[in-house]
CSV table of C-alpha atoms and ligand atoms in Angstrom, one decimal:
chain,number,residue,atom,x,y,z
R,1,UNK,CA,0.0,0.0,0.0
R,2,UNK,CA,1.4,3.3,-1.1
R,3,UNK,CA,0.4,5.4,1.9
R,4,UNK,CA,2.2,3.5,4.6
R,5,UNK,CA,5.2,5.7,5.0
R,6,UNK,CA,5.2,5.8,8.8
R,7,UNK,CA,8.2,3.9,10.0
R,8,UNK,CA,6.8,0.9,11.7
R,9,UNK,CA,9.4,0.4,14.4
R,10,UNK,CA,9.8,4.1,15.3
R,11,UNK,CA,8.7,5.0,18.7
R,12,UNK,CA,7.2,8.5,18.7
R,13,UNK,CA,8.7,10.7,21.3
R,14,UNK,CA,5.4,12.4,22.1
R,15,UNK,CA,3.3,10.5,24.5
R,16,UNK,CA,-0.1,11.4,23.0
R,17,UNK,CA,0.9,10.3,19.6
R,18,UNK,CA,0.3,6.6,19.8
R,19,UNK,CA,1.3,4.4,16.9
R,20,UNK,CA,-2.1,4.9,15.5
R,21,UNK,CA,-1.6,8.7,15.0
R,22,UNK,CA,-0.5,9.7,11.6
R,23,UNK,CA,0.4,13.0,10.1
R,24,UNK,CA,-0.8,13.8,6.6
R,25,UNK,CA,1.1,16.2,4.3
R,26,UNK,CA,-0.8,17.4,1.1
R,27,UNK,CA,1.7,19.1,-1.2
R,28,UNK,CA,1.5,19.0,-5.0
R,29,UNK,CA,5.2,19.5,-5.5
R,30,UNK,CA,7.2,16.3,-4.8
R,31,UNK,CA,10.5,18.0,-3.9
R,32,UNK,CA,8.7,20.4,-1.5
R,33,UNK,CA,6.7,17.4,0.0
R,34,UNK,CA,10.0,15.7,0.8
R,35,UNK,CA,11.4,18.8,2.5
R,36,UNK,CA,8.2,19.2,4.6
R,37,UNK,CA,8.3,15.6,5.5
R,38,UNK,CA,11.8,15.9,6.8
R,39,UNK,CA,10.9,18.9,8.9
R,40,UNK,CA,7.8,17.3,10.3
R,41,UNK,CA,9.8,14.2,11.2
R,42,UNK,CA,12.5,16.2,12.9
R,43,UNK,CA,9.9,18.0,15.1
R,44,UNK,CA,7.7,15.0,16.0
R,45,UNK,CA,9.8,11.9,15.3
R,46,UNK,CA,7.0,10.7,13.0
R,47,UNK,CA,7.5,10.3,9.3
R,48,UNK,CA,4.4,11.8,7.8
R,49,UNK,CA,2.3,10.3,4.9
R,50,UNK,CA,2.8,12.6,1.9
R,51,UNK,CA,0.3,12.9,-0.9
R,52,UNK,CA,0.4,15.0,-4.0
R,53,UNK,CA,-3.2,15.3,-5.0
R,54,UNK,CA,-6.4,16.2,-3.2
R,55,UNK,CA,-8.1,13.0,-4.2
R,56,UNK,CA,-5.3,11.0,-2.6
R,57,UNK,CA,-5.5,13.1,0.5
R,58,UNK,CA,-9.3,12.5,0.7
R,59,UNK,CA,-9.1,8.8,0.3
R,60,UNK,CA,-6.4,8.6,3.0
R,61,UNK,CA,-8.7,10.5,5.3
R,62,UNK,CA,-11.6,8.2,4.5
R,63,UNK,CA,-9.4,5.1,5.1
R,64,UNK,CA,-8.1,6.4,8.4
R,65,UNK,CA,-10.9,8.4,9.9
R,66,UNK,CA,-9.6,8.2,13.6
R,67,UNK,CA,-5.9,7.9,13.3
R,68,UNK,CA,-4.8,11.2,11.8
R,69,UNK,CA,-3.2,13.5,14.4
R,70,UNK,CA,-2.8,16.6,12.1
R,71,UNK,CA,-2.7,17.5,8.4
R,72,UNK,CA,-0.4,20.0,6.6
R,73,UNK,CA,-2.2,21.5,3.6
R,74,UNK,CA,-0.8,23.6,0.8
R,75,UNK,CA,-4.0,25.7,0.6
R,76,UNK,CA,-3.3,27.6,-2.6
R,77,UNK,CA,-3.6,24.4,-4.6
R,78,UNK,CA,-6.8,23.7,-6.5
R,79,UNK,CA,-9.8,22.2,-4.8
R,80,UNK,CA,-8.3,22.4,-1.3
R,81,UNK,CA,-11.7,23.7,-0.1
R,82,UNK,CA,-13.1,20.1,-0.3
R,83,UNK,CA,-10.1,18.8,1.6
R,84,UNK,CA,-10.2,21.4,4.3
R,85,UNK,CA,-13.9,20.7,4.8
R,86,UNK,CA,-13.3,17.0,5.1
R,87,UNK,CA,-10.6,17.6,7.7
R,88,UNK,CA,-12.8,20.1,9.7
R,89,UNK,CA,-15.7,17.6,9.8
R,90,UNK,CA,-13.4,15.1,11.4
R,91,UNK,CA,-11.9,17.7,13.8
R,92,UNK,CA,-8.4,17.0,12.4
R,93,UNK,CA,-6.1,20.0,13.2
R,94,UNK,CA,-4.8,21.6,10.0
R,95,UNK,CA,-1.6,23.6,9.5
R,96,UNK,CA,-2.4,25.5,6.3
R,97,UNK,CA,0.6,26.9,4.4
R,98,UNK,CA,1.4,28.6,1.2
R,99,UNK,CA,4.1,30.7,-0.6
R,100,UNK,CA,1.2,32.7,-2.1
R,101,UNK,CA,0.8,35.8,-0.1
R,102,UNK,CA,-2.4,37.2,-1.7
R,103,UNK,CA,-4.9,38.6,0.8
R,104,UNK,CA,-7.9,36.9,-0.9
R,105,UNK,CA,-6.4,33.5,-0.4
R,106,UNK,CA,-5.8,34.1,3.3
R,107,UNK,CA,-9.4,35.4,3.7
R,108,UNK,CA,-10.6,32.0,2.3
R,109,UNK,CA,-9.0,30.3,5.3
R,110,UNK,CA,-10.5,32.6,7.9
R,111,UNK,CA,-13.8,30.8,7.4
R,112,UNK,CA,-12.3,27.4,8.0
R,113,UNK,CA,-11.2,26.2,11.5
R,114,UNK,CA,-7.5,25.8,11.2
R,115,UNK,CA,-4.8,25.4,13.9
R,116,UNK,CA,-2.2,27.5,12.2
R,117,UNK,CA,-1.6,29.4,9.0
R,118,UNK,CA,1.9,29.9,7.6
R,119,UNK,CA,2.5,32.2,4.7
R,120,UNK,CA,6.0,33.0,3.5
R,121,UNK,CA,8.7,32.3,1.0
R,122,UNK,CA,8.9,28.7,-0.1
R,123,UNK,CA,12.4,28.1,1.3
R,124,UNK,CA,11.2,29.0,4.8
R,125,UNK,CA,8.0,27.0,4.8
R,126,UNK,CA,9.4,23.5,5.8
R,127,UNK,CA,11.0,24.8,9.0
R,128,UNK,CA,7.9,26.9,10.0
R,129,UNK,CA,5.7,23.9,9.3
R,130,UNK,CA,7.9,21.6,11.4
R,131,UNK,CA,7.8,24.1,14.2
R,132,UNK,CA,4.0,24.5,14.0
R,133,UNK,CA,3.3,20.7,14.1
R,134,UNK,CA,5.9,20.4,16.9
R,135,UNK,CA,3.9,22.9,18.9
R,136,UNK,CA,0.7,20.9,18.3
R,137,UNK,CA,2.4,17.8,19.5
R,138,UNK,CA,3.5,19.6,22.7
R,139,UNK,CA,0.1,21.1,23.2
R,140,UNK,CA,-1.5,17.7,23.6
R,141,UNK,CA,0.4,17.3,26.8
R,142,UNK,CA,-0.9,20.5,28.3
R,143,UNK,CA,-4.3,20.7,30.1
R,144,UNK,CA,-6.4,23.8,30.0
R,145,UNK,CA,-9.5,24.4,32.2
R,146,UNK,CA,-12.2,26.6,30.6
R,147,UNK,CA,-14.6,28.2,33.0
R,148,UNK,CA,-17.7,30.1,31.7
R,149,UNK,CA,-21.3,29.9,32.7
R,150,UNK,CA,-22.4,30.5,29.1
R,151,UNK,CA,-22.6,27.2,27.3
R,152,UNK,CA,-22.1,28.7,23.9
R,153,UNK,CA,-19.1,30.7,24.9
R,154,UNK,CA,-17.6,27.7,26.6
R,155,UNK,CA,-18.3,25.5,23.5
R,156,UNK,CA,-16.6,28.1,21.3
R,157,UNK,CA,-13.5,28.3,23.5
R,158,UNK,CA,-13.3,24.5,23.7
R,159,UNK,CA,-13.6,24.3,19.9
R,160,UNK,CA,-10.8,26.8,19.3
R,161,UNK,CA,-8.5,25.1,21.8
R,162,UNK,CA,-9.3,21.6,20.6
R,163,UNK,CA,-8.2,22.7,17.2
R,164,UNK,CA,-4.8,23.3,18.8
R,165,UNK,CA,-4.8,19.8,20.3
R,166,UNK,CA,-4.9,20.9,24.0
R,167,UNK,CA,-6.3,18.6,26.6
R,168,UNK,CA,-9.4,20.3,27.9
R,169,UNK,CA,-11.6,20.5,31.0
R,170,UNK,CA,-14.6,22.6,31.4
R,171,UNK,CA,-16.6,24.1,34.3
R,172,UNK,CA,-19.7,26.3,34.5
R,173,UNK,CA,-18.8,28.3,37.6
R,174,UNK,CA,-16.0,28.9,40.1
R,175,UNK,CA,-17.0,26.1,42.5
R,176,UNK,CA,-17.0,23.5,39.8
R,177,UNK,CA,-13.6,24.8,38.6
R,178,UNK,CA,-12.0,24.4,42.0
R,179,UNK,CA,-13.4,20.9,42.3
R,180,UNK,CA,-11.8,20.0,38.9
R,181,UNK,CA,-8.5,21.5,39.9
R,182,UNK,CA,-8.5,19.4,43.1
R,183,UNK,CA,-9.1,16.2,41.1
R,184,UNK,CA,-6.9,16.9,38.1
R,185,UNK,CA,-3.2,17.6,38.8
R,186,UNK,CA,-1.2,19.1,36.0
R,187,UNK,CA,-3.6,21.8,34.8
R,188,UNK,CA,-1.4,24.5,33.4
R,189,UNK,CA,-3.8,27.2,32.4
R,190,UNK,CA,-7.3,28.3,33.5
R,191,UNK,CA,-9.3,30.6,31.2
R,192,UNK,CA,-12.1,32.1,33.2
R,193,UNK,CA,-15.0,34.4,32.7
R,194,UNK,CA,-15.8,36.8,35.5
R,195,UNK,CA,-19.6,37.1,35.4
R,196,UNK,CA,-20.7,33.7,36.7
R,197,UNK,CA,-23.2,32.4,39.3
R,198,UNK,CA,-22.1,30.8,42.6
R,199,UNK,CA,-18.5,32.1,42.4
R,200,UNK,CA,-17.3,34.8,40.0
R,201,UNK,CA,-13.9,34.9,38.2
R,202,UNK,CA,-12.3,37.3,40.7
R,203,UNK,CA,-13.1,35.0,43.6
R,204,UNK,CA,-12.1,31.9,41.7
R,205,UNK,CA,-8.6,33.4,41.0
R,206,UNK,CA,-8.2,34.4,44.6
R,207,UNK,CA,-8.9,30.8,45.6
R,208,UNK,CA,-6.6,29.4,43.0
R,209,UNK,CA,-3.8,31.6,44.2
R,210,UNK,CA,-4.1,30.1,47.7
R,211,UNK,CA,-2.7,26.8,46.2
R,212,UNK,CA,-0.9,27.8,43.0
R,213,UNK,CA,1.5,30.6,42.2
R,214,UNK,CA,1.4,32.5,38.9
R,215,UNK,CA,4.5,30.5,37.9
R,216,UNK,CA,2.8,27.1,38.5
R,217,UNK,CA,-0.6,27.8,37.0
R,218,UNK,CA,-1.5,30.6,34.6
R,219,UNK,CA,-4.9,32.3,34.6
R,220,UNK,CA,-6.3,34.3,31.7
R,221,UNK,CA,-9.4,36.3,32.7
R,222,UNK,CA,-12.1,37.1,30.2
R,223,UNK,CA,-15.0,39.5,30.5
R,224,UNK,CA,-17.6,41.2,28.4
R,225,UNK,CA,-17.6,44.3,30.7
R,226,UNK,CA,-16.4,47.4,28.8
R,227,UNK,CA,-15.2,48.9,32.1
R,228,UNK,CA,-11.4,49.1,31.8
R,229,UNK,CA,-11.2,48.5,35.6
R,230,UNK,CA,-12.0,44.8,34.9
R,231,UNK,CA,-8.6,44.0,33.5
R,232,UNK,CA,-6.9,45.8,36.4
R,233,UNK,CA,-9.0,43.9,38.9
R,234,UNK,CA,-8.3,40.5,37.2
R,235,UNK,CA,-4.5,41.2,37.4
R,236,UNK,CA,-4.7,42.4,41.0
R,237,UNK,CA,-6.6,39.3,42.0
R,238,UNK,CA,-3.8,37.1,40.5
R,239,UNK,CA,-4.6,36.6,36.9
R,240,UNK,CA,-1.6,36.4,34.5
R,241,UNK,CA,-3.5,37.9,31.6
R,242,UNK,CA,-6.8,39.3,30.4
R,243,UNK,CA,-8.9,39.0,27.2
R,244,UNK,CA,-11.8,41.2,26.4
R,245,UNK,CA,-15.0,39.6,24.9
R,246,UNK,CA,-15.5,39.4,22.0
R,247,UNK,CA,-12.0,38.4,20.9
R,248,UNK,CA,-10.4,37.0,17.8
R,249,UNK,CA,-9.5,33.4,17.8
R,250,UNK,CA,-5.9,34.4,16.9
R,251,UNK,CA,-5.8,36.7,19.9
R,252,UNK,CA,-6.8,33.8,22.2
R,253,UNK,CA,-4.1,31.6,20.6
R,254,UNK,CA,-1.5,34.3,21.1
R,255,UNK,CA,-2.3,34.8,24.8
R,256,UNK,CA,-2.5,31.0,25.4
R,257,UNK,CA,0.9,30.4,23.7
R,258,UNK,CA,2.5,33.3,25.5
R,259,UNK,CA,1.4,32.1,28.9
R,260,UNK,CA,2.2,28.5,28.4
R,261,UNK,CA,5.6,29.3,27.0
R,262,UNK,CA,6.3,31.5,30.0
R,263,UNK,CA,5.3,28.6,32.4
R,264,UNK,CA,7.5,26.2,30.4
R,265,UNK,CA,10.5,28.4,30.6
R,266,UNK,CA,10.1,28.8,34.4
R,267,UNK,CA,9.7,25.1,34.7
R,268,UNK,CA,12.9,24.5,32.8
R,269,UNK,CA,14.8,26.9,35.1
R,270,UNK,CA,13.2,25.3,38.2
R,271,UNK,CA,14.1,21.8,37.0
R,272,UNK,CA,17.7,22.8,36.4
R,273,UNK,CA,18.1,23.9,40.0
R,274,UNK,CA,15.9,21.3,41.7
R,275,UNK,CA,16.4,18.1,39.8
R,276,UNK,CA,19.1,15.6,39.2
R,277,UNK,CA,19.8,15.8,35.5
R,278,UNK,CA,20.4,12.1,35.1
R,279,UNK,CA,17.3,10.6,36.8
R,280,UNK,CA,15.1,13.7,36.8
R,281,UNK,CA,14.4,13.0,40.5
R,282,UNK,CA,14.6,15.9,43.0
R,283,UNK,CA,18.1,16.6,44.2
R,284,UNK,CA,19.3,16.6,47.8
R,285,UNK,CA,19.0,20.4,48.2
R,286,UNK,CA,15.3,20.3,47.1
R,287,UNK,CA,14.6,17.5,49.5
R,288,UNK,CA,16.0,19.4,52.5
R,289,UNK,CA,14.3,22.7,51.5
R,290,UNK,CA,10.9,21.1,51.2
R,291,UNK,CA,10.8,18.1,53.6
R,292,UNK,CA,9.6,20.0,56.7
R,293,UNK,CA,6.9,21.8,54.7
R,294,UNK,CA,5.7,18.4,53.4
R,295,UNK,CA,5.7,16.9,56.9
R,296,UNK,CA,3.7,19.9,58.3
R,297,UNK,CA,1.2,19.5,55.5
R,298,UNK,CA,0.7,15.8,56.2
R,299,UNK,CA,0.9,16.0,60.0
R,300,UNK,CA,-2.3,14.0,60.4
R,301,UNK,CA,-1.1,11.1,58.4
R,302,UNK,CA,1.6,8.5,59.0
R,303,UNK,CA,5.0,9.8,57.7
R,304,UNK,CA,7.8,7.6,56.6
R,305,UNK,CA,11.4,8.4,55.5
R,306,UNK,CA,13.1,5.7,53.5
R,307,UNK,CA,16.7,5.4,52.3
R,308,UNK,CA,17.3,3.1,49.4
R,309,UNK,CA,20.7,2.0,48.1
R,310,UNK,CA,21.4,-0.2,45.0
R,311,UNK,CA,23.2,-3.3,46.1
R,312,UNK,CA,26.7,-3.8,44.6
R,313,UNK,CA,26.3,-0.9,42.2
R,314,UNK,CA,30.0,-0.6,41.8
R,315,UNK,CA,30.0,-4.0,40.2
R,316,UNK,CA,27.6,-2.8,37.5
R,317,UNK,CA,29.9,0.1,36.6
R,318,UNK,CA,33.0,-2.1,36.7
R,319,UNK,CA,31.5,-4.9,34.6
R,320,UNK,CA,29.4,-3.0,32.1
R,321,UNK,CA,30.7,0.5,32.1
R,322,UNK,CA,29.4,3.9,33.3
R,323,UNK,CA,26.7,4.2,30.5
R,324,UNK,CA,25.2,0.9,31.8
R,325,UNK,CA,25.5,2.3,35.3
R,326,UNK,CA,23.5,5.4,34.3
R,327,UNK,CA,20.9,3.2,32.7
R,328,UNK,CA,20.5,1.3,35.9
R,329,UNK,CA,20.2,4.5,38.0
R,330,UNK,CA,17.5,5.8,35.6
R,331,UNK,CA,15.5,2.6,35.6
R,332,UNK,CA,15.6,2.3,39.4
R,333,UNK,CA,14.8,6.0,39.8
R,334,UNK,CA,11.8,5.6,37.5
R,335,UNK,CA,10.5,2.6,39.4
R,336,UNK,CA,10.8,4.5,42.8
R,337,UNK,CA,9.2,7.6,41.3
R,338,UNK,CA,6.2,5.6,39.9
R,339,UNK,CA,5.7,4.0,43.3
R,340,UNK,CA,6.0,7.0,45.6
R,341,UNK,CA,6.3,10.4,43.8
R,342,UNK,CA,2.5,11.0,43.6
R,343,UNK,CA,2.3,11.5,47.3
R,344,UNK,CA,5.7,12.4,48.6
R,345,UNK,CA,9.2,13.6,47.7
R,346,UNK,CA,11.5,11.2,45.9
R,347,UNK,CA,15.1,12.4,45.7
R,348,UNK,CA,18.4,11.1,44.5
R,349,UNK,CA,20.7,11.8,47.4
R,350,UNK,CA,23.9,11.1,45.4
R,351,UNK,CA,25.6,8.1,43.8
R,352,UNK,CA,23.3,5.1,44.0
R,353,UNK,CA,21.4,6.4,47.0
R,354,UNK,CA,17.7,7.5,47.0
R,355,UNK,CA,15.5,9.0,49.7
R,356,UNK,CA,11.7,9.0,49.9
R,357,UNK,CA,9.6,11.0,52.2
R,358,UNK,CA,5.9,10.0,52.0
R,359,UNK,CA,2.7,9.8,53.9
R,360,UNK,CA,0.4,6.8,54.5
R,361,UNK,CA,-3.1,6.1,55.7
R,362,UNK,CA,-2.5,2.7,57.3
R,363,UNK,CA,0.5,1.6,59.4
R,364,UNK,CA,0.1,-2.0,58.5
R,365,UNK,CA,0.6,-1.3,54.7
R,366,UNK,CA,3.9,0.5,55.1
R,367,UNK,CA,6.3,-2.5,55.1
R,368,UNK,CA,4.4,-4.1,52.3
R,369,UNK,CA,4.6,-1.0,50.1
R,370,UNK,CA,8.4,-0.7,50.4
R,371,UNK,CA,8.9,-4.5,50.0
R,372,UNK,CA,6.7,-4.4,46.9
R,373,UNK,CA,9.0,-1.7,45.5
R,374,UNK,CA,12.1,-3.8,46.3
R,375,UNK,CA,10.6,-6.8,44.6
R,376,UNK,CA,9.5,-4.8,41.5
R,377,UNK,CA,13.1,-3.4,41.1
R,378,UNK,CA,14.4,-7.0,41.3
R,379,UNK,CA,11.8,-8.4,38.9
R,380,UNK,CA,12.4,-5.7,36.2
R,381,UNK,CA,15.6,-7.0,34.7
R,382,UNK,CA,17.6,-4.5,32.6
R,383,UNK,CA,18.9,-5.4,29.2
R,384,UNK,CA,22.5,-4.4,28.7
R,385,UNK,CA,24.3,-5.3,25.5
R,386,UNK,CA,21.9,-8.2,25.1
R,387,UNK,CA,22.5,-9.5,28.6
R,388,UNK,CA,19.7,-9.3,31.1
R,389,UNK,CA,20.9,-8.1,34.5
R,390,UNK,CA,19.0,-8.1,37.8
R,391,UNK,CA,19.2,-5.1,40.1
R,392,UNK,CA,18.6,-5.4,43.8
R,393,UNK,CA,18.2,-2.8,46.5
R,394,UNK,CA,18.4,-2.5,50.3
R,395,UNK,CA,16.0,-0.2,52.0
R,396,UNK,CA,15.9,1.3,55.5
R,397,UNK,CA,12.6,2.8,56.6
R,398,UNK,CA,11.7,5.0,59.6
R,399,UNK,CA,8.1,5.7,60.7
R,400,UNK,CA,8.7,7.0,64.2
R,401,UNK,CA,7.1,10.4,64.5
R,402,UNK,CA,9.8,13.0,64.7
R,403,UNK,CA,11.4,15.7,62.6
R,404,UNK,CA,12.5,14.7,59.2
R,405,UNK,CA,16.2,15.0,60.0
R,406,UNK,CA,15.9,12.6,62.9
R,407,UNK,CA,13.8,10.2,60.8
R,408,UNK,CA,16.4,10.4,58.1
R,409,UNK,CA,19.1,9.4,60.5
R,410,UNK,CA,17.1,6.4,61.7
R,411,UNK,CA,16.3,5.3,58.2
R,412,UNK,CA,20.0,5.5,57.4
R,413,UNK,CA,20.7,3.2,60.4
R,414,UNK,CA,18.1,0.8,59.2
R,415,UNK,CA,19.6,0.8,55.7
R,416,UNK,CA,23.0,-0.2,57.3
R,417,UNK,CA,21.2,-3.0,59.1
R,418,UNK,CA,19.7,-4.1,55.8
R,419,UNK,CA,23.1,-4.1,54.2
R,420,UNK,CA,24.8,-5.9,57.1
R,421,UNK,CA,22.2,-8.6,57.2
R,422,UNK,CA,22.6,-9.7,53.6
R,423,UNK,CA,21.2,-6.9,51.4
R,424,UNK,CA,18.2,-7.1,49.1
R,425,UNK,CA,15.7,-6.4,52.0
R,426,UNK,CA,13.7,-3.8,53.7
R,427,UNK,CA,14.4,-3.0,57.4
R,428,UNK,CA,11.7,-1.1,59.3
R,429,UNK,CA,11.9,-0.8,63.1
O,501,MG,MG1,-20.7,34.9,32.3
């Protein structure tokens, strides 16, 4: 079959793009199609399916109604209206591009729901297209909460944002929005109306700011009020930005992009100072800066501090080399993080040593949880140069109520006991 150009064994780097997700490029010129294909592949790790005629594009869409992530369309070509309509009907995001800069042609696109429009000299198009589809791929990892009591306004906002591949949540008032924020971690942006029943936008933002800083969660306020004080009030209550209703779709996209980009830059800077670059776990400094705060927040639950050390790690480095050693550290870190990071602080303390501070509901589950982790690490063998190696860890746990420093010391003593009594075990006194 001609259309299967997606590399079968290539793992896409973007989590929301499962193997089923394909990217379609419609470009009449074969040379240009190849350049665009390379740019798209560079940005998304997915080799797109390229077609040179509208009819080929349409039959591809009909054959794969649910597996197309996005389509790149040279919109100046003949009969693209039919193609754009088919894509819109299936809610497939479109990056429309052309070297034709005529105003009339661009006006034609204003009526169709497209994710991005790129107009410029032919030699710059592939790079811009790659960047645009790369952004769409990143967008599908970001969650935006839309809050508006008007169903039609909410639906319009959701439609615009869906076009850009964001993950979306919606709420009809402030109370509902706070509930959703409580249940869904990882919301990056809230777009909220002000005039709403039960809880208005200003009060909602004030509540949000009790738990999230402007650098953790961005808020864009929207209002139909013509009073210029509204934007000031939004910002004073903690909003990052403001949009006046009615607004252009492009204006919304600009504000959303700008705010998410700002958040992402801050996150990068924060990660550089707080996280261990190899394992992406928190570093020792972050642990000590945040442990007492975590303990205070969870004072009504049972706290544990655990020290984990990989058994005979030096042997891994000596036998298989440091690259293999790094792989082992990453794998073990990932397993520990999966098991405990959701409700605690997991840090790499240095070398092959990890520390976990976490809270529990039931005392009787604690040993079992750490032992399950130990067994999981042992069971997940690691493939190095075709050889499957087993990694084991020793773990010392302290659950006596005290300050974190004292608990850490006790956990460390228990870790030594675990090592002394034969390794590959959990010791909890
Ligand atoms: Mg309203």
